[in-house]
XYZ file of C-alpha atoms in Angstrom:
446
model
C 1.385 -59.233 309.028
C -1.197 -60.953 311.212
C -0.763 -64.691 311.704
C -3.408 -67.371 311.895
C -3.410 -69.488 315.060
C -2.442 -73.156 314.709
C -1.264 -75.747 317.190
C 1.102 -78.625 316.546
C 0.574 -81.943 318.317
C 3.744 -84.049 318.084
C 4.382 -87.646 319.097
C 8.012 -88.670 319.405
C 10.598 -90.635 321.348
C 8.754 -93.887 320.675
C 10.059 -97.106 322.198
C 8.610 -100.478 323.155
C 9.508 -102.930 325.917
C 8.097 -106.426 326.317
C 8.604 -108.497 329.508
C 10.785 -111.583 329.094
C 8.061 -113.821 330.503
C 5.628 -112.568 327.886
C 8.078 -113.115 325.044
C 8.890 -116.623 326.247
C 5.334 -117.825 326.874
C 3.235 -119.694 324.380
C 0.738 -116.871 324.374
C 3.460 -114.287 323.783
C 2.685 -111.947 320.942
C 6.033 -111.977 319.184
C 9.712 -112.744 319.450
C 12.193 -110.065 320.466
C 13.418 -109.629 316.909
C 9.964 -109.144 315.332
C 9.090 -105.714 313.910
C 6.447 -103.558 315.571
C 4.533 -100.467 314.507
C 2.069 -97.880 315.801
C -1.045 -96.313 314.366
C -1.303 -92.746 315.694
C -4.573 -90.913 315.203
C -6.733 -87.915 316.044
C -10.414 -87.652 315.041
C -10.936 -86.128 311.575
C -7.230 -86.561 310.725
C -5.392 -89.128 308.650
C -4.007 -92.052 310.642
C -0.195 -92.027 310.646
C 1.533 -95.409 310.727
C 5.133 -95.515 311.965
C 7.588 -98.203 313.116
C 8.497 -98.488 316.788
C 11.797 -99.916 318.033
C 12.061 -102.572 320.741
C 14.156 -101.421 323.683
C 16.129 -103.655 326.028
C 16.254 -101.215 328.961
C 14.383 -98.295 330.482
C 16.786 -95.887 328.783
C 15.700 -94.968 325.269
C 18.432 -95.082 322.647
C 19.653 -91.735 321.318
C 18.175 -92.083 317.824
C 14.680 -92.904 319.088
C 14.702 -90.130 321.699
C 15.310 -87.464 318.992
C 12.786 -88.738 316.469
C 9.356 -87.153 315.937
C 7.154 -89.999 314.730
C 3.947 -88.108 313.910
C 2.631 -84.552 313.852
C -0.883 -83.142 313.645
C -1.791 -79.500 312.970
C -5.062 -77.919 314.079
C -6.455 -74.447 313.535
C -8.925 -72.978 316.027
C -12.130 -74.296 314.347
C -10.698 -77.830 314.140
C -9.590 -77.735 317.768
C -12.938 -76.430 318.986
C -14.641 -79.241 317.093
C -12.569 -81.786 319.000
C -13.357 -80.068 322.304
C -17.103 -79.953 321.691
C -18.909 -82.910 323.276
C -20.965 -85.064 320.969
C -24.209 -86.859 321.721
C -22.718 -89.943 320.096
C -19.593 -89.993 322.319
C -19.801 -91.134 325.919
C -17.470 -89.928 328.659
C -16.283 -86.606 329.962
C -13.802 -85.959 327.155
C -14.989 -85.497 323.552
C -11.904 -86.795 321.742
C -8.621 -88.660 322.198
C -5.186 -88.821 320.688
C -4.609 -92.571 320.318
C -1.498 -94.686 319.836
C -2.314 -98.294 318.948
C 0.680 -100.657 318.976
C 0.946 -103.801 316.832
C 3.493 -106.549 316.372
C 4.362 -107.765 312.879
C 4.819 -105.850 309.657
C 2.765 -102.896 308.500
C -0.013 -103.453 305.995
C -2.872 -105.869 305.518
C -3.620 -109.065 303.624
C -7.045 -109.670 302.041
C -8.559 -107.109 304.376
C -7.022 -108.606 307.529
C -4.326 -106.763 309.434
C -0.951 -108.501 309.407
C 0.031 -107.227 312.841
C -1.336 -108.387 316.193
C -2.548 -105.716 318.591
C -0.395 -105.282 321.693
C -2.317 -102.454 323.284
C -3.462 -98.842 323.167
C -2.437 -95.622 324.870
C -4.701 -92.600 324.610
C -4.711 -89.022 325.872
C -7.858 -86.871 325.998
C -8.066 -83.598 324.096
C -8.224 -81.026 326.885
C -8.492 -77.304 327.491
C -4.700 -77.070 327.891
C -4.470 -77.555 324.109
C -5.899 -74.044 323.665
C -3.325 -72.208 325.795
C -1.000 -71.421 322.843
C 2.122 -72.436 324.711
C 4.280 -75.540 324.851
C 2.714 -78.218 327.040
C 4.116 -81.720 327.637
C 1.097 -84.012 327.768
C 3.108 -87.175 328.448
C 6.755 -88.165 328.633
C 7.894 -91.613 329.738
C 6.881 -95.258 329.895
C 3.309 -96.487 330.227
C 1.805 -99.974 330.318
C -0.411 -100.721 327.324
C -1.492 -104.260 328.318
C -1.460 -107.292 326.041
C -3.972 -106.248 323.454
C -6.942 -107.149 325.697
C -8.104 -103.585 326.141
C -7.237 -99.945 325.891
C -5.111 -97.874 328.240
C -3.334 -99.364 331.233
C -3.753 -103.039 332.077
C -3.570 -104.794 335.453
C -1.807 -107.749 333.870
C 1.856 -107.617 332.870
C 2.280 -106.553 329.298
C 4.062 -104.368 326.822
C 5.210 -100.886 327.786
C 5.297 -97.920 325.445
C 7.582 -94.903 325.726
C 6.341 -91.684 324.153
C 6.787 -87.943 324.315
C 3.576 -86.106 323.435
C 3.637 -82.335 323.199
C 1.289 -79.535 322.186
C 2.723 -76.189 321.094
C 1.677 -73.070 319.253
C 2.603 -73.105 315.547
C 1.060 -69.990 313.860
C 1.017 -69.524 310.093
C 0.685 -66.753 307.555
C -1.965 -67.467 304.917
C -1.739 -66.109 301.365
C -3.865 -66.603 298.257
C -3.214 -66.014 294.564
C -6.093 -63.941 293.199
C -6.249 -66.229 290.171
C -4.028 -68.840 288.577
C -0.296 -67.934 288.458
C -0.433 -67.932 284.632
C -2.762 -64.922 284.822
C -0.110 -62.759 286.538
C -2.390 -62.209 289.537
C -2.088 -60.285 292.756
C -1.336 -62.244 295.924
C -3.277 -61.326 299.034
C -2.801 -62.143 302.684
C -5.894 -63.757 304.160
C -6.816 -62.454 307.623
C -10.226 -63.829 308.461
C -12.682 -62.215 306.058
C -10.114 -59.602 304.982
C -7.949 -60.033 301.873
C -5.056 -57.570 301.866
C -2.940 -57.247 298.676
C 0.708 -57.871 299.501
C 2.482 -59.211 296.351
C 2.006 -59.445 292.607
C 3.013 -62.383 290.424
C 4.235 -61.637 286.901
C 4.262 -64.631 284.574
C 6.429 -64.617 281.431
C 6.795 -67.180 278.664
C 9.916 -67.552 276.478
C 11.846 -64.800 278.234
C 14.476 -62.946 276.209
C 17.869 -64.612 275.947
C 19.505 -61.312 276.955
C 17.996 -61.572 280.453
C 20.615 -62.370 283.103
C 20.104 -63.119 286.770
C 22.602 -60.365 287.573
C 20.281 -57.812 285.960
C 16.614 -58.779 285.990
C 14.739 -56.640 283.482
C 11.216 -57.562 284.647
C 9.937 -58.200 281.120
C 6.209 -57.678 280.555
C 4.096 -60.819 280.974
C 2.909 -62.789 277.976
C 0.408 -65.633 277.777
C 2.228 -68.952 277.565
C -0.557 -70.830 275.823
C -0.289 -71.241 272.059
C -1.844 -68.356 270.113
C -1.022 -69.625 266.605
C -0.445 -72.878 264.741
C 3.296 -72.200 264.800
C 3.271 -71.730 268.582
C 1.118 -74.834 269.025
C 3.593 -76.929 267.067
C 6.474 -75.592 269.148
C 4.687 -76.194 272.461
C 3.838 -79.738 271.400
C 7.524 -80.643 271.516
C 8.597 -78.779 274.641
C 7.515 -76.341 277.298
C 10.368 -74.048 278.198
C 11.366 -70.555 279.220
C 8.591 -69.979 281.759
C 9.260 -67.508 284.550
C 7.212 -66.306 287.524
C 8.467 -63.217 289.349
C 7.131 -62.087 292.714
C 7.055 -58.310 293.332
C 6.067 -56.221 296.310
C 3.365 -53.597 295.836
C 5.930 -50.995 294.788
C 7.041 -53.236 291.911
C 10.394 -54.324 293.363
C 11.238 -57.975 292.558
C 11.593 -60.171 295.649
C 11.771 -63.746 294.306
C 11.824 -65.655 291.028
C 10.787 -69.112 289.811
C 12.647 -69.824 286.572
C 12.182 -72.940 284.444
C 15.815 -74.020 283.962
C 15.145 -77.476 282.471
C 12.392 -77.626 279.830
C 9.482 -80.013 280.172
C 9.885 -82.345 277.189
C 8.354 -85.757 276.429
C 10.561 -88.806 276.867
C 11.379 -91.027 273.914
C 8.377 -93.066 272.818
C 6.051 -91.222 275.191
C 4.020 -88.038 275.389
C 4.847 -87.471 279.068
C 7.673 -85.844 281.017
C 9.441 -88.825 282.619
C 11.427 -89.342 285.799
C 14.587 -89.901 283.763
C 14.379 -86.344 282.407
C 12.199 -84.223 284.720
C 11.429 -80.602 284.131
C 12.998 -78.296 286.703
C 12.600 -74.838 288.204
C 15.158 -72.778 290.053
C 13.792 -70.644 292.901
C 15.927 -67.516 293.341
C 16.132 -64.776 295.955
C 18.084 -61.503 296.028
C 21.701 -61.826 297.049
C 23.113 -59.707 299.837
C 25.452 -58.066 297.321
C 22.604 -56.008 295.838
C 18.991 -55.922 294.571
C 20.040 -56.826 291.009
C 22.052 -59.829 292.140
C 20.354 -63.193 292.634
C 21.261 -66.506 294.212
C 19.601 -69.942 294.087
C 17.444 -70.890 297.061
C 15.837 -74.116 295.901
C 15.212 -76.461 292.985
C 11.856 -78.037 292.092
C 11.611 -81.042 289.761
C 8.373 -82.460 288.351
C 7.423 -85.356 286.096
C 4.592 -87.791 285.374
C 4.935 -91.537 284.979
C 3.255 -93.454 282.171
C -0.042 -95.025 283.204
C -0.278 -92.941 286.385
C -2.526 -90.025 287.252
C -0.072 -88.479 289.679
C 2.390 -85.648 289.126
C 5.622 -86.312 291.020
C 7.324 -83.419 292.807
C 10.783 -83.292 294.349
C 12.078 -80.140 296.057
C 15.607 -79.473 297.307
C 17.070 -76.421 298.989
C 20.501 -75.053 298.249
C 22.890 -75.310 301.176
C 26.205 -73.508 301.383
C 28.999 -75.236 303.250
C 30.705 -71.890 303.870
C 33.692 -72.816 301.696
C 32.137 -71.648 298.446
C 30.784 -75.136 297.646
C 27.025 -75.592 297.571
C 24.846 -78.661 297.244
C 21.161 -79.533 297.114
C 19.409 -81.011 300.138
C 16.166 -82.915 299.525
C 13.389 -81.621 301.804
C 10.136 -82.695 300.103
C 8.847 -85.462 297.843
C 5.203 -86.020 296.995
C 2.808 -87.357 294.355
C -0.346 -85.352 293.613
C -3.275 -86.362 291.435
C -3.215 -84.519 288.115
C -7.001 -84.825 287.978
C -8.097 -84.099 291.564
C -5.196 -81.972 292.763
C -4.053 -81.931 296.379
C -1.479 -80.323 298.651
C 2.242 -79.793 298.185
C 3.853 -79.448 301.595
C 7.225 -79.186 303.289
C 7.257 -80.735 306.739
C 10.522 -81.981 308.195
C 8.545 -84.216 310.547
C 7.474 -86.248 307.533
C 10.755 -86.432 305.649
C 11.788 -89.842 304.359
C 15.272 -89.435 305.782
C 16.233 -89.004 309.420
C 16.834 -85.460 310.715
C 20.197 -86.440 312.190
C 21.680 -86.815 308.676
C 21.258 -83.067 308.161
C 24.454 -81.182 308.875
C 24.514 -77.569 310.126
C 24.970 -75.055 307.346
C 26.219 -71.499 307.066
C 23.282 -69.065 307.440
C 22.285 -67.097 304.344
C 22.029 -63.441 305.318
C 19.206 -61.734 303.486
C 19.629 -58.019 302.721
C 16.043 -57.447 303.926
C 15.569 -60.127 306.562
C 15.909 -59.231 310.222
C 17.506 -62.596 310.918
C 19.125 -65.605 309.315
C 16.979 -67.163 306.615
C 18.732 -70.467 306.042
C 16.005 -73.017 305.496
C 18.467 -75.882 305.805
C 19.579 -74.517 309.161
C 16.012 -74.422 310.419
C 15.014 -77.954 309.380
C 17.090 -79.959 311.883
C 16.886 -77.430 314.711
C 13.259 -76.353 314.588
C 11.572 -78.987 312.456
C 7.906 -79.474 311.748
C 5.674 -77.641 309.316
C 7.285 -75.203 306.886
C 4.772 -74.509 304.111
C 1.785 -75.901 302.222
C 0.139 -74.885 298.971
C -2.936 -76.084 297.086
C -2.352 -77.855 293.790
C -5.207 -77.397 291.345
C -5.003 -80.628 289.331
C -7.461 -80.649 286.451
C -9.784 -78.213 288.220
C -10.267 -74.828 286.569
C -10.299 -71.357 288.112
C -8.613 -72.495 291.311
C -6.901 -69.768 293.323
C -3.879 -71.365 295.031
C -3.783 -70.952 298.812
C -0.391 -70.928 300.563
C 0.358 -71.340 304.274
C 3.813 -70.579 305.720
C 5.044 -71.082 309.296
C 5.681 -67.688 310.878
C 9.097 -68.739 312.203
C 10.338 -68.889 308.600
C 9.215 -65.337 307.797
C 10.913 -62.248 309.165
C 10.211 -59.954 306.195
C 8.315 -59.846 302.899
C 11.248 -61.334 301.000
C 11.152 -64.440 303.178
C 7.490 -65.000 302.299
C 8.047 -64.175 298.612
C 10.302 -67.192 297.949
C 7.501 -69.485 299.115
C 5.103 -67.683 296.751
C 7.548 -68.315 293.895
C 7.745 -71.980 294.861
C 3.950 -72.236 294.995
C 3.686 -70.668 291.527
C 6.206 -73.181 290.152
C 4.274 -76.084 291.681
C 1.003 -74.880 290.166
C 2.508 -74.274 286.721
C 4.203 -77.685 286.789
C 0.807 -79.401 286.739
C 0.159 -77.796 283.339
C 3.706 -78.467 282.152
C 3.312 -82.181 282.975
C 0.100 -82.628 281.014
C 0.363 -85.149 278.159
C 1.816 -83.511 275.074
C -1.018 -84.978 273.025
C -3.382 -82.764 275.021
C -3.401 -78.996 274.721
C -3.370 -77.288 278.152
C -6.568 -75.521 279.131
C -6.409 -71.823 278.293
C -6.829 -69.805 281.512
C -9.772 -67.442 281.698
C -9.269 -64.594 284.172
C -12.879 -63.600 283.608
C -13.886 -66.838 285.317
C -12.382 -65.685 288.599
C -14.361 -63.988 291.281
């Protein structure tokens, strides 16, 4: 499989020092105990706001030195756009990565920023970003002044510690050739070429005789109501959905199975947080092709009065003693009307990477290496996967991107396709029960 070139720009090891004289003076910007934060930005990318810890010495504490505060991902067209000079930008460099440091708490009040600017550090986007290898752009302390300008200052002021690195981070790109409920093919996108690589078989109300130890690959059926009786049943619950990913020979490689039905909460017509619907993502066990084991669990719900569908994804980790547990790796809210992206990126987890404990690798019968996602999160980090979420839009073909380091064979990619199918189907499953889901129309695809 041919990968698509991406680079990852990471900013980590953040720390802040403020001279004693500055802290003690009347014009000092804040006391030693005050919180501080940074706004980290690249042109055409969302600004990422993160806290920064005050340091008492030149040695960064261990927790700060291991933390990646922000990450940006650029494909070749986006990078070339940053490198192309603009008539409206003066100077020899077209763009900058900027870190603006503030004292005070994050947020704003009546349109005014709560924090006071301490200074700015910026690095130009240069040709070394295109070399597709790991390059340290900056590592260490730098003076950022006292908020009177950008870059270094001749007057004593705050100092920022940062580690800024650019590295190659290629991805495989896949696309469902239609909505997952249509049982479409899945193609790998390589420039203008679309090469079939998987098929997705969707089944509603699978037979009770089906067991994960012996998948029978039942023929797909349309899950939308086809009669008044079915409509009445679907009004009360949405259950028994299953999406199976096959290779082109028809062999099953991964499964997304709805294990907790999507049902309305008491006094509501929505699936609530107290009783979310859930999918189990399964992959073949090493004991044989007809034996399956859980890989991850996806939960989805929709709060009353909100447009967003809430997603929570955990991976199954094995301690090696026969006891397994779920490890949260992604949480997001996506507009049910506009759609958006569901992504797994350990650099943007709400918990700190150091709380993740090493796990026993899961040996895949087809993988050329260890495919333990929970092992890879703390050691490799960064982007894992992203998929489009259709929202209320019709005839959307979900696009999926997966980091190449997480794929050593087709089976490795297939579990992410199963997860993407479950995410897409969950948007329909979380629609208000007073509203009938839109019937898919394969003829509307191109």
